[in-house]
Amino acid sequence: MPELDIVDLSMRFDLPNGTSVQALQDVSLSLKEGELVSVLGPSGCGKTTLLNIVAGFLAPTSGRIELNGHLVKGPDAERGMVFQKGALFEWMNVRENVDFGPRMKGMPKAERDKISDHLLEVVGLQDFKEKAVYELSGGMQQRVALARCLANEPDVILMDEPLGALDALTREKMQGLVLKLWKETGKTIILITHSVEEALLLGERLIVMAPRPGRIHKEYNLPFAER
Ligand code: ADP
Ligand code: ADP
């Protein structure tokens, strides 16, 4: 699995009124294979912008993203995103959501079912496969989002405050699940959060960002998350 290199990223948004926002300035960060890095910072410091650039949804003003030494541009299956709110397909049931990536790849149904059965068991939703997404609680929807992301077999998982919209108890349960997934799958993960506690719990390394312009303020190695 690849190493992810974020090299000298800067992002300026030019606004229609002629002014501009320097959302990121010279952000560089390297993740080793299987590393779990949490990114913490105040609102507006460029966390989401950073993740969107790494995911390939947004082209930076300057700088580049490399996977295993190869320049990557635009989204692809190697980088999977989990959003704050699952961004699930409301008109599909749970299995169809998890199934989406493999289905697009033309994988036969029997094989897809095996994958979604397994992943829905991993996230504890084996009894909810045929439920509509809107019938599920917020925490359950985020579990579907995790399973859907994993079904695409990304090497790098990008999480943009995946637990931010959940109540405290559900959030705590989900933190355990994210750790379990990280330990079991060996994925490289960037987790964005504005919860200090979550950043401490769910990172091997903590990146603290500062705003105006968004940049890396400090890095810490953390002792809490262990494989
Ligand atoms: P965070 O996720 O840390 O809250 P964002 O990445 O959302 O920060 O935003 C960083 C800065 O860039 C903010 O000042 C925000 O207003 C600005 N910004 C983000 N996206 C856009 C955009 N599409 N157009 C203009 N400004 C933007
Ligand atoms: P989570 O922590 O996954 O969000 P909740 O605390 O919301 O879960 O709910 C706990 C349990 O209650 C769930 O694992 C599920 O078994 C059940 N549950 C919650 N919401 C629903 C629902 N809308 N329909 C059926 N069962 C539900």
GROMACS .gro file of N, CA and C and ligand atoms in nm, residues 13-15 21-24 41-50 58 160-161 192, ligand 1:
model
   90
   13PHE      N    1  -0.877   3.082  -0.300
   13PHE     CA    2  -1.007   3.094  -0.365
   13PHE      C    3  -1.025   3.240  -0.407
   14ASP      N    4  -1.047   3.262  -0.536
   14ASP     CA    5  -1.074   3.397  -0.584
   14ASP      C    6  -1.225   3.417  -0.585
   15LEU      N    7  -1.269   3.517  -0.514
   15LEU     CA    8  -1.413   3.540  -0.499
   15LEU      C    9  -1.463   3.635  -0.608
   21VAL      N   10  -0.936   3.440  -0.084
   21VAL     CA   11  -0.911   3.377   0.047
   21VAL      C   12  -0.795   3.280   0.029
   22GLN      N   13  -0.691   3.299   0.106
   22GLN     CA   14  -0.580   3.203   0.103
   22GLN      C   15  -0.615   3.092   0.201
   23ALA      N   16  -0.674   2.983   0.150
   23ALA     CA   17  -0.724   2.877   0.238
   23ALA      C   18  -0.610   2.789   0.288
   24LEU      N   19  -0.508   2.767   0.206
   24LEU     CA   20  -0.393   2.686   0.248
   24LEU      C   21  -0.265   2.752   0.198
   41GLY      N   22  -0.802   2.149   1.401
   41GLY     CA   23  -0.780   2.291   1.381
   41GLY      C   24  -0.912   2.366   1.386
   42PRO      N   25  -0.907   2.495   1.413
   42PRO     CA   26  -1.030   2.573   1.425
   42PRO      C   27  -1.104   2.580   1.291
   43SER      N   28  -1.230   2.612   1.300
   43SER     CA   29  -1.313   2.624   1.181
   43SER      C   30  -1.250   2.727   1.087
   44GLY      N   31  -1.243   2.692   0.959
   44GLY     CA   32  -1.191   2.786   0.860
   44GLY      C   33  -1.041   2.776   0.836
   45CYS      N   34  -0.974   2.680   0.899
   45CYS     CA   35  -0.828   2.672   0.881
   45CYS      C   36  -0.790   2.590   0.758
   46GLY      N   37  -0.890   2.541   0.686
   46GLY     CA   38  -0.860   2.475   0.558
   46GLY      C   39  -0.860   2.324   0.561
   47LYS      N   40  -0.915   2.264   0.667
   47LYS     CA   41  -0.914   2.118   0.680
   47LYS      C   42  -0.989   2.050   0.565
   48THR      N   43  -1.110   2.098   0.540
   48THR     CA   44  -1.190   2.037   0.435
   48THR      C   45  -1.128   2.062   0.297
   49THR      N   46  -1.076   2.181   0.279
   49THR     CA   47  -1.008   2.213   0.153
   49THR      C   48  -0.892   2.117   0.131
   50LEU      N   49  -0.814   2.096   0.236
   50LEU     CA   50  -0.700   2.004   0.227
   50LEU      C   51  -0.746   1.864   0.185
   58LEU      N   52  -1.071   1.877  -0.580
   58LEU     CA   53  -1.038   2.018  -0.594
   58LEU      C   54  -0.892   2.024  -0.640
  160ASP      N   55  -1.372   1.321   0.665
  160ASP     CA   56  -1.397   1.461   0.695
  160ASP      C   57  -1.501   1.471   0.806
  161GLU      N   58  -1.455   1.479   0.928
  161GLU     CA   59  -1.542   1.482   1.046
  161GLU      C   60  -1.654   1.378   1.037
  192ILE      N   61  -1.014   1.406   0.984
  192ILE     CA   62  -1.029   1.545   1.021
  192ILE      C   63  -1.133   1.556   1.131
  228ADP     P1   64  -1.230   2.405   0.769
  228ADP     O1   65  -1.268   2.276   0.706
  228ADP     O2   66  -1.103   2.398   0.848
  228ADP     O3   67  -1.341   2.467   0.848
  228ADP     P2   68  -1.240   2.506   0.497
  228ADP     O4   69  -1.142   2.426   0.421
  228ADP     O5   70  -1.383   2.472   0.486
  228ADP     O6   71  -1.196   2.509   0.651
  228ADP     O7   72  -1.224   2.659   0.459
  228ADP     C1   73  -1.098   2.728   0.462
  228ADP     C2   74  -1.116   2.872   0.413
  228ADP     O8   75  -1.141   2.870   0.274
  228ADP     C3   76  -1.233   2.942   0.478
  228ADP     O9   77  -1.197   3.077   0.495
  228ADP     C4   78  -1.344   2.927   0.377
  228ADP    O10   79  -1.435   3.032   0.385
  228ADP     C5   80  -1.267   2.930   0.245
  228ADP     N1   81  -1.334   2.850   0.141
  228ADP     C6   82  -1.353   2.714   0.142
  228ADP     N2   83  -1.412   2.673   0.030
  228ADP     C7   84  -1.432   2.784  -0.046
  228ADP     C8   85  -1.487   2.810  -0.174
  228ADP     N3   86  -1.536   2.709  -0.249
  228ADP     N4   87  -1.491   2.937  -0.219
  228ADP     C9   88  -1.441   3.037  -0.145
  228ADP     N5   89  -1.386   3.021  -0.023
  228ADP    C10   90  -1.381   2.897   0.026
   0.00000   0.00000   0.00000
